[in-house]
CSV table of C-alpha atoms in Angstrom, one decimal:
chain,number,residue,atom,x,y,z
A,1,MET,CA,33.2,-31.0,20.3
A,2,ALA,CA,33.8,-29.8,23.9
A,3,ARG,CA,30.8,-29.3,26.0
A,4,ASP,CA,31.2,-25.9,27.3
A,5,ASN,CA,31.7,-25.4,23.4
A,6,LEU,CA,28.2,-27.0,22.5
A,7,LEU,CA,27.0,-24.8,25.5
A,8,GLU,CA,28.2,-21.6,23.5
A,9,LEU,CA,27.0,-22.7,20.6
A,10,ALA,CA,23.5,-23.8,21.9
A,11,ILE,CA,22.9,-20.3,23.6
A,12,PHE,CA,24.1,-18.5,20.2
A,13,GLY,CA,21.6,-20.3,18.3
A,14,VAL,CA,18.6,-20.0,20.4
A,15,PHE,CA,19.4,-16.9,20.6
A,16,THR,CA,20.5,-15.9,17.1
A,17,GLY,CA,18.0,-18.0,15.6
A,18,THR,CA,15.1,-16.2,17.5
A,19,ALA,CA,16.2,-12.7,16.4
A,20,LEU,CA,16.9,-13.9,13.2
A,21,LEU,CA,13.8,-15.2,12.6
A,22,VAL,CA,11.4,-12.4,13.9
A,23,ARG,CA,13.3,-9.9,11.9
A,24,GLY,CA,13.2,-11.6,8.8
A,25,TYR,CA,9.4,-12.5,9.2
A,26,ARG,CA,8.7,-8.7,9.8
A,27,LYS,CA,11.1,-7.7,6.2
A,28,PHE,CA,8.5,-11.0,4.4
A,29,ARG,CA,5.3,-9.6,6.1
A,30,VAL,CA,6.0,-6.1,4.3
A,31,ARG,CA,6.7,-7.5,1.1
A,32,ARG,CA,4.1,-9.4,1.2
A,33,LYS,CA,1.4,-6.3,1.9
A,34,ILE,CA,3.2,-4.7,-0.9
A,35,GLU,CA,2.5,-7.5,-3.6
A,36,ASP,CA,-0.7,-8.4,-2.9
A,37,LEU,CA,-2.2,-4.5,-2.7
A,38,PRO,CA,-2.4,-3.4,-6.0
A,39,THR,CA,-1.6,0.5,-6.4
A,40,SER,CA,-4.0,2.8,-7.1
A,41,LYS,CA,-4.0,6.1,-9.1
A,42,ILE,CA,-4.2,8.9,-6.2
A,43,GLY,CA,-6.9,10.9,-8.1
A,44,LEU,CA,-9.4,8.1,-9.1
A,45,ALA,CA,-8.7,5.5,-5.3
A,46,ALA,CA,-11.0,4.7,-3.5
A,47,GLN,CA,-11.4,4.5,0.3
A,48,GLY,CA,-9.9,1.9,2.1
A,49,LEU,CA,-7.0,0.4,2.6
A,50,VAL,CA,-4.8,1.4,-0.7
A,51,GLU,CA,-1.1,1.7,-2.0
A,52,PHE,CA,-0.3,4.8,-3.4
A,53,GLN,CA,3.5,5.2,-5.7
A,54,GLY,CA,4.4,9.1,-5.9
A,55,LYS,CA,6.8,11.8,-5.0
A,56,ALA,CA,6.9,13.5,-1.8
A,57,ARG,CA,6.0,17.0,-1.5
A,58,ALA,CA,5.5,19.7,0.9
A,59,TYR,CA,3.0,20.7,2.6
A,60,GLY,CA,2.6,24.0,2.7
A,61,ASP,CA,6.2,25.3,4.2
A,62,ARG,CA,7.0,22.8,6.5
A,63,VAL,CA,10.4,21.7,4.9
A,64,PHE,CA,13.4,21.7,7.0
A,65,GLN,CA,17.0,20.5,7.0
A,66,SER,CA,17.7,17.0,7.8
A,67,MET,CA,20.7,15.3,9.0
A,68,ASP,CA,23.0,15.8,5.2
A,69,GLY,CA,21.9,19.6,5.0
A,70,LEU,CA,18.3,18.0,2.3
A,71,PRO,CA,15.4,19.6,2.6
A,72,ALA,CA,13.1,17.2,4.6
A,73,LEU,CA,8.8,17.1,5.1
A,74,TYR,CA,9.7,14.3,7.4
A,75,SER,CA,12.3,12.4,9.7
A,76,ARG,CA,12.4,10.1,12.8
A,77,ILE,CA,15.1,11.0,15.5
A,78,THR,CA,16.7,8.2,17.2
A,79,ILE,CA,19.1,8.9,19.8
A,80,GLU,CA,21.1,5.7,21.4
A,81,GLN,CA,23.4,6.1,24.2
A,82,TYR,CA,26.5,3.4,24.3
A,83,ARG,CA,26.4,0.6,27.1
A,84,SER,CA,29.3,-0.8,27.6
A,85,GLY,CA,30.1,-3.8,29.8
A,86,LYS,CA,29.1,-7.8,30.1
A,87,ASN,CA,26.0,-6.6,28.4
A,88,SER,CA,27.2,-4.1,25.9
A,89,ARG,CA,25.2,-2.5,23.4
A,90,TRP,CA,23.9,0.5,21.8
A,91,GLU,CA,20.7,2.1,24.2
A,92,VAL,CA,17.8,4.0,22.8
A,93,ARG,CA,17.5,6.7,25.0
A,94,TRP,CA,15.2,9.0,22.8
A,95,GLN,CA,12.9,8.6,20.0
A,96,TYR,CA,10.8,11.3,18.2
A,97,ASP,CA,9.7,12.5,14.8
A,98,LEU,CA,10.0,15.9,13.4
A,99,GLY,CA,6.8,17.1,11.1
A,100,GLU,CA,3.1,16.0,11.3
A,101,ARG,CA,2.4,15.5,7.5
A,102,PHE,CA,3.5,15.9,4.0
A,103,LEU,CA,1.5,15.4,0.5
A,104,ILE,CA,2.5,12.5,-2.3
A,105,GLU,CA,1.2,13.5,-5.7
A,106,ASP,CA,1.5,10.7,-8.9
A,107,GLY,CA,-0.1,12.9,-11.6
A,108,THR,CA,-3.2,11.7,-11.6
A,109,GLY,CA,-3.9,14.1,-7.7
A,110,VAL,CA,-2.5,14.5,-4.9
A,111,ALA,CA,-3.3,12.6,-1.2
A,112,HIS,CA,-2.2,14.3,2.2
A,113,VAL,CA,0.2,11.5,4.0
A,114,MET,CA,-0.5,12.3,8.1
A,115,VAL,CA,2.3,10.2,9.8
A,116,LYS,CA,1.9,10.1,13.0
A,117,GLY,CA,2.3,5.8,14.0
A,118,ALA,CA,4.1,5.2,11.0
A,119,GLU,CA,5.8,1.9,10.3
A,120,LEU,CA,8.8,3.2,8.2
A,121,HIS,CA,11.4,1.2,6.0
A,122,LEU,CA,13.1,4.0,5.0
A,123,GLN,CA,16.9,4.4,4.7
A,124,ARG,CA,18.8,5.2,7.8
A,125,GLU,CA,22.0,7.4,8.2
A,126,THR,CA,24.0,6.9,11.4
A,127,ARG,CA,26.4,9.2,12.9
A,128,LEU,CA,28.2,9.6,16.2
A,129,TRP,CA,26.5,13.0,17.9
A,130,ASN,CA,30.4,14.1,18.6
A,131,LEU,CA,30.9,14.3,15.3
A,132,LEU,CA,28.2,16.9,14.4
A,133,ASP,CA,29.3,20.2,14.8
A,134,SER,CA,27.6,21.8,17.0
A,135,ALA,CA,25.1,24.2,14.5
A,136,ARG,CA,23.5,20.9,14.0
A,137,GLN,CA,23.7,19.4,17.2
A,138,GLN,CA,21.6,22.5,19.0
A,139,ALA,CA,19.6,21.9,15.7
A,140,PHE,CA,18.3,18.3,16.7
A,141,LEU,CA,18.0,19.4,20.9
A,142,SER,CA,15.5,22.9,19.8
A,143,ALA,CA,13.8,20.6,17.5
A,144,SER,CA,13.0,18.6,20.5
A,145,ALA,CA,11.0,20.7,21.4
A,146,GLY,CA,12.5,19.8,25.1
A,147,LYS,CA,11.9,15.9,25.2
A,148,ILE,CA,15.7,15.6,25.4
A,149,SER,CA,15.7,16.0,29.4
A,150,SER,CA,19.9,16.3,29.7
A,151,PRO,CA,21.1,17.9,27.1
A,152,SER,CA,24.7,18.6,28.7
A,153,SER,CA,24.8,14.8,29.9
A,154,MET,CA,25.5,13.6,26.0
A,155,SER,CA,29.2,15.4,26.0
A,156,LEU,CA,29.9,12.6,28.4
A,157,GLY,CA,30.1,9.0,27.4
A,158,GLU,CA,29.3,7.3,23.9
A,159,TRP,CA,25.9,9.2,21.6
A,160,ARG,CA,24.8,8.2,18.0
A,161,ILE,CA,21.9,10.0,16.2
A,162,THR,CA,19.9,7.6,13.9
A,163,GLU,CA,17.7,9.5,10.9
A,164,GLU,CA,15.0,7.8,8.7
A,165,LYS,CA,13.4,10.4,6.3
A,166,VAL,CA,11.6,11.6,3.9
A,167,THR,CA,13.2,14.0,1.5
A,168,LEU,CA,11.1,16.4,-0.9
A,169,ASP,CA,10.5,15.2,-4.3
A,170,GLU,CA,11.9,11.8,-4.0
A,171,ASP,CA,10.0,8.6,-4.6
A,172,LEU,CA,7.4,7.1,-2.3
A,173,LEU,CA,5.2,4.2,-1.2
A,174,VAL,CA,2.8,4.6,1.2
A,175,ILE,CA,0.1,1.9,2.4
A,176,GLY,CA,-2.4,3.1,4.5
A,177,ASN,CA,-6.4,3.7,5.0
A,178,PHE,CA,-7.4,6.7,2.6
A,179,ARG,CA,-10.6,9.0,3.4
A,180,THR,CA,-11.5,11.0,0.3
A,181,ARG,CA,-12.6,14.7,1.1
A,182,ARG,CA,-14.7,16.3,-1.4
A,183,SER,CA,-14.3,19.5,0.6
A,184,GLU,CA,-10.4,19.6,1.2
A,185,PRO,CA,-9.5,23.2,0.5
A,186,GLU,CA,-6.5,23.2,-2.5
A,187,VAL,CA,-3.4,23.1,-1.4
A,188,VAL,CA,-0.1,24.7,-3.5
A,189,ILE,CA,2.4,22.1,-5.1
A,190,ARG,CA,6.0,23.8,-4.8
A,191,SER,CA,9.0,21.4,-7.4
A,192,PRO,CA,12.4,22.0,-5.8
A,193,HIS,CA,13.2,22.4,-9.3
A,194,HIS,CA,12.9,26.1,-9.6
A,195,HIS,CA,12.3,27.0,-13.0
A,196,GLU,CA,9.1,24.9,-12.6
A,197,PRO,CA,6.1,27.3,-11.4
A,198,GLU,CA,3.9,26.1,-8.7
A,199,ARG,CA,0.8,24.4,-8.9
A,200,LYS,CA,-2.3,24.8,-7.3
A,201,MET,CA,-4.6,21.3,-6.5
A,202,LYS,CA,-7.4,19.9,-4.7
A,203,SER,CA,-6.2,16.5,-2.9
A,204,SER,CA,-8.2,13.7,-3.0
A,205,GLY,CA,-8.3,12.9,0.9
A,206,GLY,CA,-5.7,11.7,3.6
A,207,LEU,CA,-3.5,8.6,4.0
A,208,MET,CA,-3.1,7.7,7.5
A,209,ARG,CA,-3.4,4.7,10.1
A,210,ASP,CA,-5.9,3.3,11.6
A,211,PRO,CA,-5.9,0.0,14.5
A,212,VAL,CA,-6.9,-2.1,11.6
A,213,HIS,CA,-4.9,-0.6,9.0
A,214,PRO,CA,-1.2,0.5,9.5
A,215,LEU,CA,0.3,2.8,7.7
A,216,VAL,CA,3.8,2.0,6.0
A,217,LEU,CA,6.3,4.6,4.5
A,218,ALA,CA,8.6,3.3,2.2
A,219,ASP,CA,11.6,5.3,0.1
A,220,GLY,CA,11.9,4.4,-3.9
A,221,THR,CA,9.8,3.1,-6.5
A,222,GLN,CA,8.2,-0.5,-5.8
A,223,GLN,CA,10.8,-2.8,-7.4
A,224,GLU,CA,13.6,-0.8,-5.5
A,225,VAL,CA,11.2,-1.5,-2.1
A,226,LEU,CA,10.5,-5.4,-2.8
A,227,ALA,CA,14.1,-5.4,-3.6
A,228,ARG,CA,14.9,-3.7,-0.2
A,229,VAL,CA,12.7,-6.5,2.1
A,230,ASN,CA,13.2,-9.7,-0.2
A,231,HIS,CA,16.3,-10.4,2.0
A,232,GLY,CA,13.3,-11.4,4.8
A,233,VAL,CA,12.4,-14.6,3.7
A,234,TRP,CA,16.4,-15.4,3.5
A,235,THR,CA,16.3,-13.8,7.1
A,236,MET,CA,13.8,-16.3,8.1
A,237,ILE,CA,15.5,-19.4,6.9
A,238,GLY,CA,19.1,-18.3,8.3
A,239,GLY,CA,16.9,-17.9,11.3
A,240,ALA,CA,15.5,-21.2,11.6
A,241,ALA,CA,18.9,-22.7,10.6
A,242,ALA,CA,20.6,-21.2,13.1
A,243,LEU,CA,17.6,-21.8,15.9
A,244,SER,CA,17.8,-25.1,15.1
A,245,VAL,CA,21.1,-25.7,15.2
A,246,GLY,CA,21.6,-24.0,18.6
A,247,VAL,CA,18.5,-26.5,19.8
A,248,LEU,CA,20.1,-29.5,18.1
A,249,CYS,CA,23.7,-28.9,19.9
A,250,ALA,CA,21.6,-28.1,23.2
A,251,ILE,CA,20.6,-31.6,23.1
A,252,LEU,CA,23.8,-32.9,21.9
A,253,LYS,CA,24.4,-30.8,25.8
A,254,ILE,CA,21.9,-32.7,27.6
A,255,TRP,CA,23.3,-36.5,26.1
A,256,GLY,CA,26.3,-35.8,26.6
A,257,LYS,CA,25.7,-35.2,30.4
A,258,ASP,CA,22.9,-38.2,30.5
B,1,MET,CA,16.7,-35.7,30.6
B,2,ILE,CA,17.7,-36.3,26.4
B,3,TRP,CA,14.3,-36.8,26.2
B,4,ILE,CA,13.1,-33.7,27.9
B,5,GLY,CA,16.0,-32.5,24.9
B,6,ILE,CA,13.8,-34.0,22.0
B,7,LEU,CA,10.4,-33.0,23.4
B,8,VAL,CA,11.3,-29.0,23.4
B,9,PHE,CA,12.5,-29.8,20.2
B,10,LEU,CA,9.4,-31.4,18.5
B,11,VAL,CA,7.7,-28.8,20.1
B,12,LEU,CA,9.7,-26.7,18.9
B,13,VAL,CA,9.4,-27.7,15.4
B,14,ALA,CA,5.6,-27.9,15.8
B,15,GLY,CA,5.9,-24.7,17.0
B,16,ILE,CA,7.0,-23.5,13.9
B,17,LEU,CA,4.9,-25.3,11.4
B,18,VAL,CA,1.6,-24.1,13.0
B,19,THR,CA,3.0,-20.0,12.8
B,20,VAL,CA,3.6,-20.9,9.6
B,21,VAL,CA,0.4,-22.7,8.4
B,22,ILE,CA,-1.3,-19.2,10.5
B,23,SER,CA,0.4,-17.2,7.9
B,24,VAL,CA,-0.1,-18.8,4.7
B,25,TYR,CA,-3.7,-18.7,5.7
B,26,ASN,CA,-4.3,-15.1,6.9
B,27,GLY,CA,-2.6,-14.4,3.7
B,28,ILE,CA,-4.8,-16.3,1.5
B,29,VAL,CA,-7.8,-15.0,3.2
B,30,ALA,CA,-6.4,-10.7,3.3
B,31,LEU,CA,-5.9,-11.8,-0.2
B,32,LYS,CA,-9.1,-12.7,-1.1
B,33,ASN,CA,-10.6,-10.3,0.9
B,34,GLN,CA,-8.6,-7.7,-1.9
B,35,VAL,CA,-9.8,-9.1,-4.6
B,36,ASP,CA,-13.1,-9.0,-3.1
B,37,ARG,CA,-12.7,-5.4,-2.7
B,38,ALA,CA,-11.8,-4.4,-5.8
B,39,TRP,CA,-14.8,-5.5,-7.4
B,40,ALA,CA,-17.0,-4.4,-5.1
B,41,ASN,CA,-15.5,-0.2,-5.5
B,42,ILE,CA,-16.2,-0.9,-9.2
B,43,ASP,CA,-20.1,-2.1,-8.7
B,44,VAL,CA,-20.1,0.6,-7.0
B,45,ILE,CA,-19.6,2.8,-10.2
B,46,LEU,CA,-21.3,0.4,-12.1
B,47,LYS,CA,-24.9,0.9,-10.2
B,48,GLN,CA,-24.1,4.5,-10.1
B,49,ARG,CA,-24.1,4.3,-13.9
B,50,TYR,CA,-27.0,2.3,-13.6
B,51,ASP,CA,-28.7,4.6,-11.7
B,52,GLU,CA,-28.0,7.7,-14.2
B,53,ILE,CA,-29.5,5.8,-17.0
B,54,PRO,CA,-33.2,6.4,-17.0
B,55,GLN,CA,-32.4,10.6,-16.6
B,56,LEU,CA,-30.1,10.0,-19.8
B,57,VAL,CA,-33.0,8.1,-21.0
B,58,GLN,CA,-35.7,10.7,-20.6
B,59,VAL,CA,-33.8,13.9,-22.1
B,60,LEU,CA,-33.2,11.7,-25.4
B,61,GLU,CA,-36.5,10.8,-25.9
B,62,GLN,CA,-37.4,14.6,-26.1
B,63,ALA,CA,-34.3,15.3,-28.1
B,64,ALA,CA,-33.8,12.3,-29.9
B,65,GLN,CA,-36.7,10.9,-30.8
B,66,TYR,CA,-36.1,9.1,-34.3
B,67,GLU,CA,-33.2,7.3,-32.2
B,68,LYS,CA,-35.6,5.3,-30.5
B,69,SER,CA,-33.1,1.9,-31.9
B,70,VAL,CA,-30.2,3.4,-30.1
B,71,ILE,CA,-32.4,4.3,-26.5
B,72,GLN,CA,-34.0,0.5,-26.2
B,73,LYS,CA,-30.2,-0.6,-26.6
B,74,VAL,CA,-29.7,1.4,-23.5
B,75,MET,CA,-33.2,0.2,-21.8
B,76,ASP,CA,-31.8,-3.2,-22.5
B,77,ALA,CA,-28.5,-3.4,-21.2
B,78,ARG,CA,-29.5,-1.6,-18.0
B,79,SER,CA,-32.0,-4.0,-17.9
B,80,ARG,CA,-29.3,-7.2,-18.2
B,81,TYR,CA,-27.2,-5.5,-15.4
B,82,GLY,CA,-30.4,-5.0,-13.4
B,83,SER,CA,-30.8,-9.0,-13.6
B,84,ALA,CA,-27.6,-9.8,-13.2
B,85,ARG,CA,-26.5,-11.5,-10.2
B,86,ASN,CA,-22.7,-13.1,-9.7
B,87,PRO,CA,-19.6,-10.7,-11.0
B,88,ASP,CA,-19.4,-12.8,-13.9
B,89,GLN,CA,-22.7,-11.9,-15.2
B,90,LYS,CA,-21.9,-8.2,-14.2
B,91,VAL,CA,-19.0,-7.4,-16.2
B,92,LYS,CA,-20.4,-9.1,-19.8
B,93,ALA,CA,-23.9,-6.5,-18.7
B,94,SER,CA,-21.5,-3.8,-17.8
B,95,GLN,CA,-19.6,-4.1,-20.8
B,96,GLU,CA,-23.2,-4.6,-23.5
B,97,MET,CA,-23.4,-1.2,-21.2
B,98,SER,CA,-20.9,0.6,-22.2
B,99,LEU,CA,-21.0,-0.1,-26.2
B,100,ALA,CA,-24.4,1.4,-25.6
B,101,LEU,CA,-23.6,4.5,-24.1
B,102,SER,CA,-20.7,5.2,-26.8
B,103,GLY,CA,-23.7,4.4,-29.9
B,104,VAL,CA,-25.5,6.9,-27.7
B,105,PHE,CA,-23.0,9.8,-26.8
B,106,ALA,CA,-21.8,9.5,-30.9
B,107,ILE,CA,-25.6,10.9,-32.1
B,108,GLY,CA,-25.0,13.8,-29.6
B,109,GLU,CA,-23.3,14.6,-33.2
B,110,ALA,CA,-26.3,14.6,-34.7
B,111,TYR,CA,-28.8,16.6,-32.8
B,112,PRO,CA,-26.9,19.9,-31.6
B,113,GLU,CA,-29.8,20.6,-29.9
B,114,LEU,CA,-28.3,17.6,-27.4
B,115,LYS,CA,-25.5,19.5,-27.5
B,116,SER,CA,-26.8,22.9,-26.2
B,117,ASN,CA,-28.9,21.0,-23.7
B,118,ALA,CA,-27.8,21.2,-20.2
B,119,ASN,CA,-29.2,18.1,-18.8
B,120,PHE,CA,-27.6,15.9,-21.5
B,121,MET,CA,-24.1,17.9,-20.9
B,122,HIS,CA,-24.6,17.1,-17.4
B,123,LEU,CA,-25.3,14.0,-18.0
B,124,GLN,CA,-22.2,13.3,-20.3
B,125,THR,CA,-20.0,14.1,-17.8
B,126,ARG,CA,-21.3,12.3,-14.7
B,127,LEU,CA,-21.1,9.2,-17.1
B,128,SER,CA,-17.7,10.0,-18.6
B,129,THR,CA,-16.5,10.5,-14.8
B,130,LEU,CA,-17.8,7.4,-14.5
B,131,GLU,CA,-15.7,5.3,-16.9
B,132,GLU,CA,-12.8,6.8,-16.2
B,133,GLN,CA,-13.1,6.2,-12.5
B,134,LEU,CA,-14.5,2.5,-13.8
B,135,THR,CA,-11.4,2.4,-16.3
B,136,ASP,CA,-9.0,3.1,-12.9
B,137,ARG,CA,-10.6,0.6,-10.9
B,138,ARG,CA,-11.3,-2.6,-13.5
B,139,GLU,CA,-6.7,-2.2,-13.5
B,140,VAL,CA,-6.8,-2.4,-10.3
B,141,TYR,CA,-8.9,-5.5,-9.8
B,142,ASN,CA,-7.3,-6.6,-12.4
B,143,GLU,CA,-3.8,-6.2,-10.8
B,144,ALA,CA,-5.7,-7.7,-7.4
B,145,VAL,CA,-6.9,-10.6,-9.7
B,146,THR,CA,-3.4,-11.1,-10.7
B,147,ASN,CA,-2.1,-11.2,-7.8
B,148,TRP,CA,-4.7,-14.0,-6.2
B,149,ASN,CA,-4.2,-16.3,-9.6
B,150,THR,CA,-0.4,-16.4,-8.8
B,151,ARG,CA,-0.1,-17.0,-5.2
B,152,ILE,CA,-3.2,-19.5,-5.4
B,153,ALA,CA,-0.7,-21.6,-7.9
B,154,GLN,CA,2.6,-20.7,-5.9
B,155,PHE,CA,3.9,-22.8,-3.0
B,156,PRO,CA,3.0,-23.1,0.0
B,157,GLU,CA,-0.4,-21.8,-0.5
B,158,ILE,CA,-1.2,-24.8,-3.4
B,159,LEU,CA,-1.1,-26.8,-0.7
B,160,PHE,CA,-4.4,-25.4,0.8
B,161,ARG,CA,-5.6,-24.8,-2.2
B,162,SER,CA,-7.4,-28.6,-2.4
B,163,PHE,CA,-9.0,-28.1,1.3
B,164,MET,CA,-10.0,-24.5,0.8
B,165,THR,CA,-11.3,-24.2,-2.4
B,166,LEU,CA,-9.5,-21.9,-4.0
B,167,GLU,CA,-10.5,-20.9,-7.5
B,168,GLU,CA,-9.2,-18.3,-9.8
B,169,ARG,CA,-11.0,-15.6,-10.7
B,170,VAL,CA,-11.5,-14.0,-14.2
B,171,LEU,CA,-10.0,-11.1,-15.3
B,172,PHE,CA,-12.3,-7.7,-15.7
B,173,GLN,CA,-10.9,-7.9,-20.1
B,174,VAL,CA,-11.3,-5.1,-22.6
B,175,THR,CA,-13.8,-6.9,-25.3
B,176,GLU,CA,-12.7,-6.4,-28.9
B,177,GLN,CA,-15.8,-4.3,-29.7
B,178,GLU,CA,-14.8,-1.5,-26.5
B,179,LYS,CA,-11.6,-1.1,-28.1
B,180,ALA,CA,-13.4,-0.5,-31.6
B,181,ARG,CA,-15.9,2.3,-30.0
B,182,PRO,CA,-14.9,5.5,-30.7
B,183,ASN,CA,-13.7,7.9,-28.0
B,184,LEU,CA,-16.5,9.7,-25.9
B,185,LYS,CA,-14.6,13.1,-25.9
B,186,MET,CA,-13.9,13.0,-29.4
B,187,ASN,CA,-16.9,13.1,-30.6
B,188,LEU,CA,-18.5,15.2,-29.0
B,189,GLY,CA,-15.9,17.9,-29.6
B,190,THR,CA,-14.6,18.0,-26.6
């Protein structure tokens, strides 16, 4: 094999392998977290680190429209600009959250979910900024509350927007630090199905992030989420293999020089 | 130069192995703590139930003085729970206490004055709530124990089993007698 090819392979292997290893390990950690933690019933849960499975409900009237027009309770917006040239890549320019809290209900009770600082494992949707209609563009700019400092520059160059969201009534898996609250006022649960009446329920408590226990949000049932993160192990193995090949090529390159 | 390359490779492999070992060890510790925590959450409920029983006995002794054997069973079960020292002993004592309590609430049907006794109804509601919480936390505990027992039998955790002395834990199972006991709410017509 030509020495230049070996060098390229070495660099590719080392960088790709490291990136895959790190990415795969993160997925593997999430998988272990979900597998190891038993699912608790919201109405009877103890304080501390818990895993809840239920339906996402609105807290009051805090519902807004997502990028694809669905009723959303929370979304993380990432706006990226494409940098062309030698190291061409998409670069994050702004990232902000819409929605601070919503409710999760599992039939035994309801709990608040305080989303700040959550680790997200939600379905992502990415669109080119220029393909959004002007009304949607304006809606995102307004919702950013001034975080986007130069909206006019977004008419130049290539921009894209990615949304990770929690929609009303979708299945949700949440892991976090649960604090029970006995004096919590009643919350109103409104179903997205108009034929179902409103219900008033006393909240069991709140789920949030703390320095020791991260808040993890994933959409879908536990089986669906595990199926999505299961590939993390294979990504790690692939990363380790690529890294090994890269280092081996580097050694062969050096050996060839000697 | 080649030796430097080989050294770098070996350092890399060693680094990956150390990371894996640390990750597996931390995972085992986290899982063990999950099981211990799930048990502690059950222990809290059992302790609350243990503390409520003297009040219940006091009410019963006034209203159902002819049911001394039933009352004695509750007191004996409470005493056995109080002297239990480890989770296995507490599980057994708790199962006996649940059975004894079901006998107590069954006699509520025979003594109408008990059902109209506000203290008795309050204690019955309180103990029913604790039973419900106990059932839920038992499920959580059993799930945590199953995860633990499965994990320590799988690779690579099985390699750590001998030098970390990892042992399987016992599930908090429902006895045949508990399955056969009548529903508390049905007996009291609630």
